[in-house]
Each structure stands twice: as C-alpha cells, then as structure tokens.
XYZ file of C-alpha atoms in Angstrom:
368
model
C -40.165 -17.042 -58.423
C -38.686 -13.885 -56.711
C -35.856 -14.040 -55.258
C -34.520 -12.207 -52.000
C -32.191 -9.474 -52.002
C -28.767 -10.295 -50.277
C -29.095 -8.719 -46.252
C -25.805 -6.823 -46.688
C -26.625 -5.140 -43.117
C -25.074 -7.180 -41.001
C -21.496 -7.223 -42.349
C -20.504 -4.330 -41.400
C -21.531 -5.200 -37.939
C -19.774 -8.351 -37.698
C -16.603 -6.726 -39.170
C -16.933 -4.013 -36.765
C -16.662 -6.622 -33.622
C -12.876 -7.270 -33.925
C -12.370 -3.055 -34.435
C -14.289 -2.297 -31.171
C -12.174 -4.973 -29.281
C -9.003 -3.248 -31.295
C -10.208 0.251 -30.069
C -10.665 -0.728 -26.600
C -7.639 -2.007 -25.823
C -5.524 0.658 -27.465
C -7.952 3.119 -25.254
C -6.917 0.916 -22.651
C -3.243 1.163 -23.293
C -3.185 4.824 -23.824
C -4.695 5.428 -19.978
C -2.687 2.805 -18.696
C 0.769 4.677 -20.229
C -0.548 8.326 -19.364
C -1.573 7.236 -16.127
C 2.137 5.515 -15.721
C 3.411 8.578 -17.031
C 2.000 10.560 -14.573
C 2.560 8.511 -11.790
C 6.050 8.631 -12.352
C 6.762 12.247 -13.048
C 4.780 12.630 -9.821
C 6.792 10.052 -7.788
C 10.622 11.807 -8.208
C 8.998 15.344 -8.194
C 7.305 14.309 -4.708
C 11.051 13.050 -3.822
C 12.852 15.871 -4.740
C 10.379 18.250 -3.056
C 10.530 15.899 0.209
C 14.390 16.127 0.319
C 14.273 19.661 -0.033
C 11.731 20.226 2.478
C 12.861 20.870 5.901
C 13.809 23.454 8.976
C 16.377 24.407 6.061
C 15.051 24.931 2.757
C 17.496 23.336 -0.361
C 16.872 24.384 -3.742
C 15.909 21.051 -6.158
C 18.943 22.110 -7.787
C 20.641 21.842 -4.641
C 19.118 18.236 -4.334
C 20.083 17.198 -7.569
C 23.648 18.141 -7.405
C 23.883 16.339 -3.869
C 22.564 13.533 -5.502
C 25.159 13.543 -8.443
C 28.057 14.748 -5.698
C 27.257 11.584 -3.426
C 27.614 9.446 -6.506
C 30.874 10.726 -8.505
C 31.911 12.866 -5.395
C 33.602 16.486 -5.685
C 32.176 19.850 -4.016
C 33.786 22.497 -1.520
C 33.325 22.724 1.449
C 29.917 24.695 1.832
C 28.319 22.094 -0.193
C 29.595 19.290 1.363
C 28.027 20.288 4.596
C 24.677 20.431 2.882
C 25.355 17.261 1.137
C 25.784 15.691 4.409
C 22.541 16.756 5.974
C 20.529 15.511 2.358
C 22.270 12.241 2.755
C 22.022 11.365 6.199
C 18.582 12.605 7.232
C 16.471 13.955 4.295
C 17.079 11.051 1.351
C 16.287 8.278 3.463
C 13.198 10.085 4.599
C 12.183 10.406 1.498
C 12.627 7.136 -0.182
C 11.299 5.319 2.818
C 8.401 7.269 2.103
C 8.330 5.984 -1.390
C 8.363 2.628 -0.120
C 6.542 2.333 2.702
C 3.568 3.985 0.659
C 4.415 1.545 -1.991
C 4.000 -1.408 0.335
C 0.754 -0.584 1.889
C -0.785 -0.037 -1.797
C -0.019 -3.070 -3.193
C -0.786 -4.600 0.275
C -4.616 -2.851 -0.307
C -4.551 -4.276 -4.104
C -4.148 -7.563 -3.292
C -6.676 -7.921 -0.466
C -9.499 -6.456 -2.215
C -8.766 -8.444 -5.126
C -8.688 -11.510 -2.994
C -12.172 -10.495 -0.913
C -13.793 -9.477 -4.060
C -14.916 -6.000 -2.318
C -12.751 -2.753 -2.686
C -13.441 -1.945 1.287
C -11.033 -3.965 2.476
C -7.412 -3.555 3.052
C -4.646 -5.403 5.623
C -6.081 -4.631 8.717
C -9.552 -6.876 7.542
C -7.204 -9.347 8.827
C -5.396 -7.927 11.725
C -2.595 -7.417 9.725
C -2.443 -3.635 11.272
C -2.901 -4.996 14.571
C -0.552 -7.902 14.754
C 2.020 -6.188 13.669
C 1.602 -2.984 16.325
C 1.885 -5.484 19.286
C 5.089 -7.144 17.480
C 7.160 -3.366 17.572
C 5.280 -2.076 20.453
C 6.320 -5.098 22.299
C 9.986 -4.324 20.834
C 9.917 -0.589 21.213
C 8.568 -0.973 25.195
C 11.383 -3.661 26.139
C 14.037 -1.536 24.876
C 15.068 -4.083 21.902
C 14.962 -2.044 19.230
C 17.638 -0.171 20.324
C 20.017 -2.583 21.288
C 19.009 -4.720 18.120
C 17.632 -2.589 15.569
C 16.772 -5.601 13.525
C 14.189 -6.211 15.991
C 11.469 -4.049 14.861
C 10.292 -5.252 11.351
C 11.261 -8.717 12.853
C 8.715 -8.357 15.380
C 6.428 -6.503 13.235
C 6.489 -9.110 10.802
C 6.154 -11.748 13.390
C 3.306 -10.652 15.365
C 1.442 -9.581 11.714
C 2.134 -13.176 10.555
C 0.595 -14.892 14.067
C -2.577 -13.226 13.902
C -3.149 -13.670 10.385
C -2.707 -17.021 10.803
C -4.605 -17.289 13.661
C -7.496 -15.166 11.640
C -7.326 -17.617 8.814
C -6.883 -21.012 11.302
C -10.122 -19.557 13.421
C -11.950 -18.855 9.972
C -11.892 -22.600 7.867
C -14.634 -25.104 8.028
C -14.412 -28.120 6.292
C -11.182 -27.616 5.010
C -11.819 -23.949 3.673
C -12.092 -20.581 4.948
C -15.057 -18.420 4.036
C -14.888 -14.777 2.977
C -17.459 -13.655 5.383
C -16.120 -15.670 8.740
C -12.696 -14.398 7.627
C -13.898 -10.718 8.024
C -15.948 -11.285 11.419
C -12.884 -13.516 13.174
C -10.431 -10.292 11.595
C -12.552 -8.176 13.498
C -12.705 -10.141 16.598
C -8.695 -10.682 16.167
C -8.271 -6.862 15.841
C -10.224 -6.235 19.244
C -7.867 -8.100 21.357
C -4.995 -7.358 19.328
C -5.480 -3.456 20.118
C -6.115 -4.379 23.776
C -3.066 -6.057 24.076
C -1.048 -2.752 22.620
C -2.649 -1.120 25.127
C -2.002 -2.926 27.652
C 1.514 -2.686 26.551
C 2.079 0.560 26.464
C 0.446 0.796 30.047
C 3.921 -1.355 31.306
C 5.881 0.902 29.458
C 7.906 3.740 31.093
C 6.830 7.503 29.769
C 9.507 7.929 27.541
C 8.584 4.518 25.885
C 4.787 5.243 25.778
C 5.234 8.803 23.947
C 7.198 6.992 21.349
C 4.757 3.963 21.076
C 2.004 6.567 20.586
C 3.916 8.949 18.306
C 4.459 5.773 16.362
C 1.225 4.217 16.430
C -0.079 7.880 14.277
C 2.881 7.119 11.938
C 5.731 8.648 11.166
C 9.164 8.677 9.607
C 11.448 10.630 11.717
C 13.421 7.852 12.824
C 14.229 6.999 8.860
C 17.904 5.751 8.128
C 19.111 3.997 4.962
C 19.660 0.652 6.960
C 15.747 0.593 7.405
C 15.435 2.030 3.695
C 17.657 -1.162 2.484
C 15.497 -3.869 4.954
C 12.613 -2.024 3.272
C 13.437 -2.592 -0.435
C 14.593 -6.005 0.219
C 10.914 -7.115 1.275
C 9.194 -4.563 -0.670
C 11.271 -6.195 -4.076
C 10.186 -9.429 -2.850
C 6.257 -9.108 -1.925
C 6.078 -6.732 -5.273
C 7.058 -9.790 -7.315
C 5.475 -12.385 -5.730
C 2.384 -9.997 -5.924
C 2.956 -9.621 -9.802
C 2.940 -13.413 -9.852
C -0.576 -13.939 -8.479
C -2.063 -11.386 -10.221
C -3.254 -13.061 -13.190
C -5.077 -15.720 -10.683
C -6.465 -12.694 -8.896
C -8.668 -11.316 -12.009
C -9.576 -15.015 -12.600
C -10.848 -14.710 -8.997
C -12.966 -11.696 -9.396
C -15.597 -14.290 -11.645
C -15.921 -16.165 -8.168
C -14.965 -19.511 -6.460
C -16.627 -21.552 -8.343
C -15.246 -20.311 -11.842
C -12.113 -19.958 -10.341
C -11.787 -23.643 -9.322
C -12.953 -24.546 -12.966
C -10.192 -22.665 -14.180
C -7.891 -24.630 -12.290
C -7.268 -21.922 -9.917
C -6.675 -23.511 -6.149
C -8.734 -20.350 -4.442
C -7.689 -21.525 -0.896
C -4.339 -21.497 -1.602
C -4.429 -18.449 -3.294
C -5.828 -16.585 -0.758
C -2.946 -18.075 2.065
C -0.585 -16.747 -0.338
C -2.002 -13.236 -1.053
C -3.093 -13.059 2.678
C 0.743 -14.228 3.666
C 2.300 -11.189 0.537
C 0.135 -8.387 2.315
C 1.329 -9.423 5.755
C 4.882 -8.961 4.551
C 4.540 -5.932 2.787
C 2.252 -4.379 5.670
C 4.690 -5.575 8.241
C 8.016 -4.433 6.735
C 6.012 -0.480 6.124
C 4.345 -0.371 9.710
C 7.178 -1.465 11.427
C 9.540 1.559 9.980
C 6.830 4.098 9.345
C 4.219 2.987 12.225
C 0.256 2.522 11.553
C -0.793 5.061 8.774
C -4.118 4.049 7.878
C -6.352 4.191 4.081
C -3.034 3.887 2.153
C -4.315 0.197 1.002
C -7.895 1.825 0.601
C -7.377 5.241 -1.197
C -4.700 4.682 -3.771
C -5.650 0.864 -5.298
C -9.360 2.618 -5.583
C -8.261 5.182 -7.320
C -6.096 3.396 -9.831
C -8.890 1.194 -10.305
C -11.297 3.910 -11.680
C -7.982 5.253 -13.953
C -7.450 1.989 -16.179
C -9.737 -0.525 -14.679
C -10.198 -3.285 -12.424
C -7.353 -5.744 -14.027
C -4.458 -6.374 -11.475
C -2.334 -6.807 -14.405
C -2.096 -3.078 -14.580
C -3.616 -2.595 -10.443
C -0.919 -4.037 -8.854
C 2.308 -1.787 -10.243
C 0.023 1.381 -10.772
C -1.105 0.784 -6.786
C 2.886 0.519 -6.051
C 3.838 4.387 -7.858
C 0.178 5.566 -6.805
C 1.130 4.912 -3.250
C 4.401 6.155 -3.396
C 3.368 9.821 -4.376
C 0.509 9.506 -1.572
C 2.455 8.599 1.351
C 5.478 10.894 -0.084
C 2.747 13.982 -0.190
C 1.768 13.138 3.332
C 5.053 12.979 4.555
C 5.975 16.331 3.098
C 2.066 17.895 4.613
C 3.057 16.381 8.047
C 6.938 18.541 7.440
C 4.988 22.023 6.282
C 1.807 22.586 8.053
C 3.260 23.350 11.264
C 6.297 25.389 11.320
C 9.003 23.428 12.781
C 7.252 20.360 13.774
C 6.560 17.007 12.548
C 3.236 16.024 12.946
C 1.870 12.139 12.444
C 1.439 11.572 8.719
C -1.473 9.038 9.580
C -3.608 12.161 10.608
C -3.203 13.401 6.630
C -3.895 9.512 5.232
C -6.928 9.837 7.544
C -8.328 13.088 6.537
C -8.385 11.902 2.889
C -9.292 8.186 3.615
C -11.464 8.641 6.083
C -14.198 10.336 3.735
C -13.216 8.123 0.554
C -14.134 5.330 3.258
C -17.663 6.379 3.975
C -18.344 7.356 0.404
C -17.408 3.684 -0.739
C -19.188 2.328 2.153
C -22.772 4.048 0.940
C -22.063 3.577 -2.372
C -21.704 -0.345 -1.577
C -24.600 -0.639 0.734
C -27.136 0.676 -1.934
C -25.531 -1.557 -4.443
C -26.977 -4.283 -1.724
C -30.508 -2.798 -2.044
C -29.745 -1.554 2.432
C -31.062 1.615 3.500
C-alpha cells in the first residue's frame, strides 16, 4: 500500500491570508496619514497665503507675527496698523473660507454616500435652492442689515422647507425611493430658482447687484461674527456627520443588507439629508451659491484612501478647506484689484470633473 505524500502547498497560502489583510490595511493607513498630512500642511499654507493676499501684499512673516501680536499683544505703531487690517478684514476671510469649503465637502460626502452614486451633492435635493430664496428673500427686504442674524437663519430655513418638502413629495408607502427623491429634487429646484428670480425682479438695483454678486459666491462681506455662527454649525453637522458614518458604509451594500444589519435606512437618510441641509445652509448663506465643492473634493478623497466614510468624511472636511481657500485666493489675484465670484473658479474645475463622472457612469450602465 502506497501512501500519499503530505500536500504541503497550500499552507503557505492559507498563512498568507491573514498577511495580505495585515498589508492592506497598513497600505491603507499609510495613504490615509500622508494624505492627512498633506491635507493639512496644505490647509494653513492656503490660510496664510489668503491673509497675505490682497490690494496690499503682507509677508507670511508679517501674518504670523500678527497672528502671535493679536494673541499676547505688543508691536509699534507701524505694525499695529497692519495688524489691524489682517484682523479685521483678511483673517476672517480666510477662515470663513476654510469653513465654508469645509461645510459643502462634507455636505457632498454624505449625500453620495446616502444615494449610493458619487454624482450627487446638496442641491439633488434643493438644498442649493432652498436656501438662495431664504437670503435672497432676506437680502431683498433689507433684513439682513438691520438683523444680521437673519441670513443663515433664512438660509437655513428655506434649505430645510424644501428638503422637506422634496422628501414629503418623494415617500410611498411609508418610504422614500432614491430615484423619486432625485426627480421631485429636480422638480423642487425648478420652482425654487423661479421664485429667486422672481425675487430679485421686486428688488431695488442696489439689492439685485448684491443678490446676483452673491448668488456667484463670494466672501467679501466676511466678519468674525459670521466666522463664529459658521463654526458653531459647522462643529455640530461635522460630528453628527462622524456619527452616521459607520451606518453610511453599511449602506453602500444596499437597503436590503442594510435593514438586516439593523440599520433603519429611512431614518438614516432624514438624518443625513437634514446634516447636509445644515452644513449647506450655514456655507451658502455667508459665502453665497459656489457650486462642485460637494462634487470635486469628496471624489477626490475617495480615489486617495478609498470609499470608507470612516476616513471620507474628515478627509472631505480639510480637502474642502484648501479648495474653497485656493478659490478664494484665484478670485483675489487674477484680476488686479478686483474680486471676482469664486463660484466661477469651483465651476471651471467642477464643471469638467462633472461630465467626466457623468460618462464614466453612463457606460458603467451599458448607455451610449
């Protein structure tokens, strides 16, 4: 009787499963930590440039010793009056930037991640929209001047009613469908624009030119009372976003797994629907509609460390920061002396991304 040699070629495979799990994640980890790394760097180099960048140019040396003089105090004269300008007008710029970039990024994150489909972004459900008639409606009547909490109020507000009139229009039988979600968004968005138009049509001409400065975005009008509404509602969106963001990868296997996870999917979807409508509100009604913020960056941080919002969600929050901070600082330089709309920079950069994503999805559908 012969007997069978030992197959001694499959150990080393099966004791080579737990290393390539090992290997990945450390892979993993090392993107995710340069790519935090770089974000970061990028982020306060973006702000210093930004508060140096103006019709007076200030060294980053300059900037950094305002920022340590405002703090501990001290300087002459000369200084002080440069201090004073970096203060008042150019740090608040800046960090609004920051934020309001920040906002609309994590906005993005969480609404693809809830759709399942990295084309969509806040204004898939009017968010955009609602919240332009809310501070045009403010901005027109003269309100936001004589209350200047106002604004985000009504920016908020009018984001929050058609959302949840997108989401009440949208549910059959109890739930609301991804695809009658998009279609009532888009009907939403229609009327939502006419009625911003025909608000701006009431409006006086010194009232329309702001509206429609406004409506391209832009940060002129920055000012560290809107800087400290922002970071309030940023700080509180960002966390309840880093809450739901475990739920939101168990989403990505679809409804049905979800719910057998224990997962309640409509509920999850009010509450990441409700977090982008703050965070979109707060950043359009300080830094008016700037467009692809929500599409570019999450997109891009996506391809970087992959699709896990464990790692999406922050990364979108410094990735937009340094995007909206660039754009701010392109829409300060390309023109001597003026400030153009920042949304016109977002759009030459999203705009393309857009179309490429939309091909790329379409054959991925078998269309032609």
């Amino acid at each position: 009787m012969t007997r069978t040699a030992p197959d001694v070629t499959r150990a080393p495979a099966a004791a080579s499963a737990p290393r390539v799990g090992t290997v990945t994640r450390s892979r993993r980890l090392v993107r995710v930590t340069v790519v935090t790394t770089t974000l970061v760097a990028a982020a306060l180099a973006v702000a210093v440039i930004s508060a140096a960048t103006g019709q007076f140019s200030a060294s980053p040396s300059e900037v950094l010793g305002a920022l340590v003089r405002g703090i501990v105090g001290g300087g002459d004269a000369d200084t002080q009056r440069v201090d004073a300008v970096l203060w008042a007008i150019r740090f608040p710029r800046a960090v609004l930037a920051l934020l309001a970039g920040a906002c609309l990024a994590v906005a993005g994150a969480v609404m693809q991640g809830v759709f399942a489909n990295p084309l969509a972004e806040p204004s898939i459900v009017g968010v955009n929209s609602g919240a332009s008639v809310g501070a045009t409606l403010v901005i027109i009547t003269g309100a936001s001047v004589a209350a200047p909490w106002s604004l985000p109020l009504a920016a908020f507000a009018g984001a929050l009613v058609v959302t949840v009139l997108v989401w009440s229009i949208s549910r059959t039988g109890g739930k609301a469908a991804v695809l009658t979600l998009v279609l009532a968004g888009i009907a939403i968005n229609a009327v939502a624009s006419a009625a911003t138009s025909f608000l701006i049509f009431l409006g006086d001409a010194s009232s329309r030119e702001q509206v429609i400065f406004w409506q391209l975005g832009t940060l002129a009008a920055a000012s560290w009372n809107s800087v400290g509404v922002t970071a309030i509602v940023f700080a509180l969106g960002f966390v309840g976003c880093l809450m739901i963001r475990r739920q939101l990868d168990v989403l990505s296997l679809g409804d049905s797994a979800a719910s057998s996870s224990g997962v309640s999917v409509e509920w999850l979807r009010v509450g990441a629907i409700l977090l982008a409508c703050l965070l979109t509100g707060i950043a359009v009604a300080f830094g008016g509609v700037i467009a692809f913020v929500g599409l570019i960056v999450p997109h891009a941080i996506r391809l970087a460390v992959g699709p896990s919002h464990r790692y999406l969600v922050p990364l979108s929050a410094l990735g937009g920061a340094v995007l909206l901070g660039a754009a701010d600082i392109a829409a300060r330089t390309v023109v001597p002396f003026a400030d153009l709309p920042i949304g016109i920079f977002t759009a030459v950069v999203g705009g393309p991304l857009f179309l490429v994503l939309l091909r790329r999805t379409l054959r991925g559908q078998g269309a032609r």
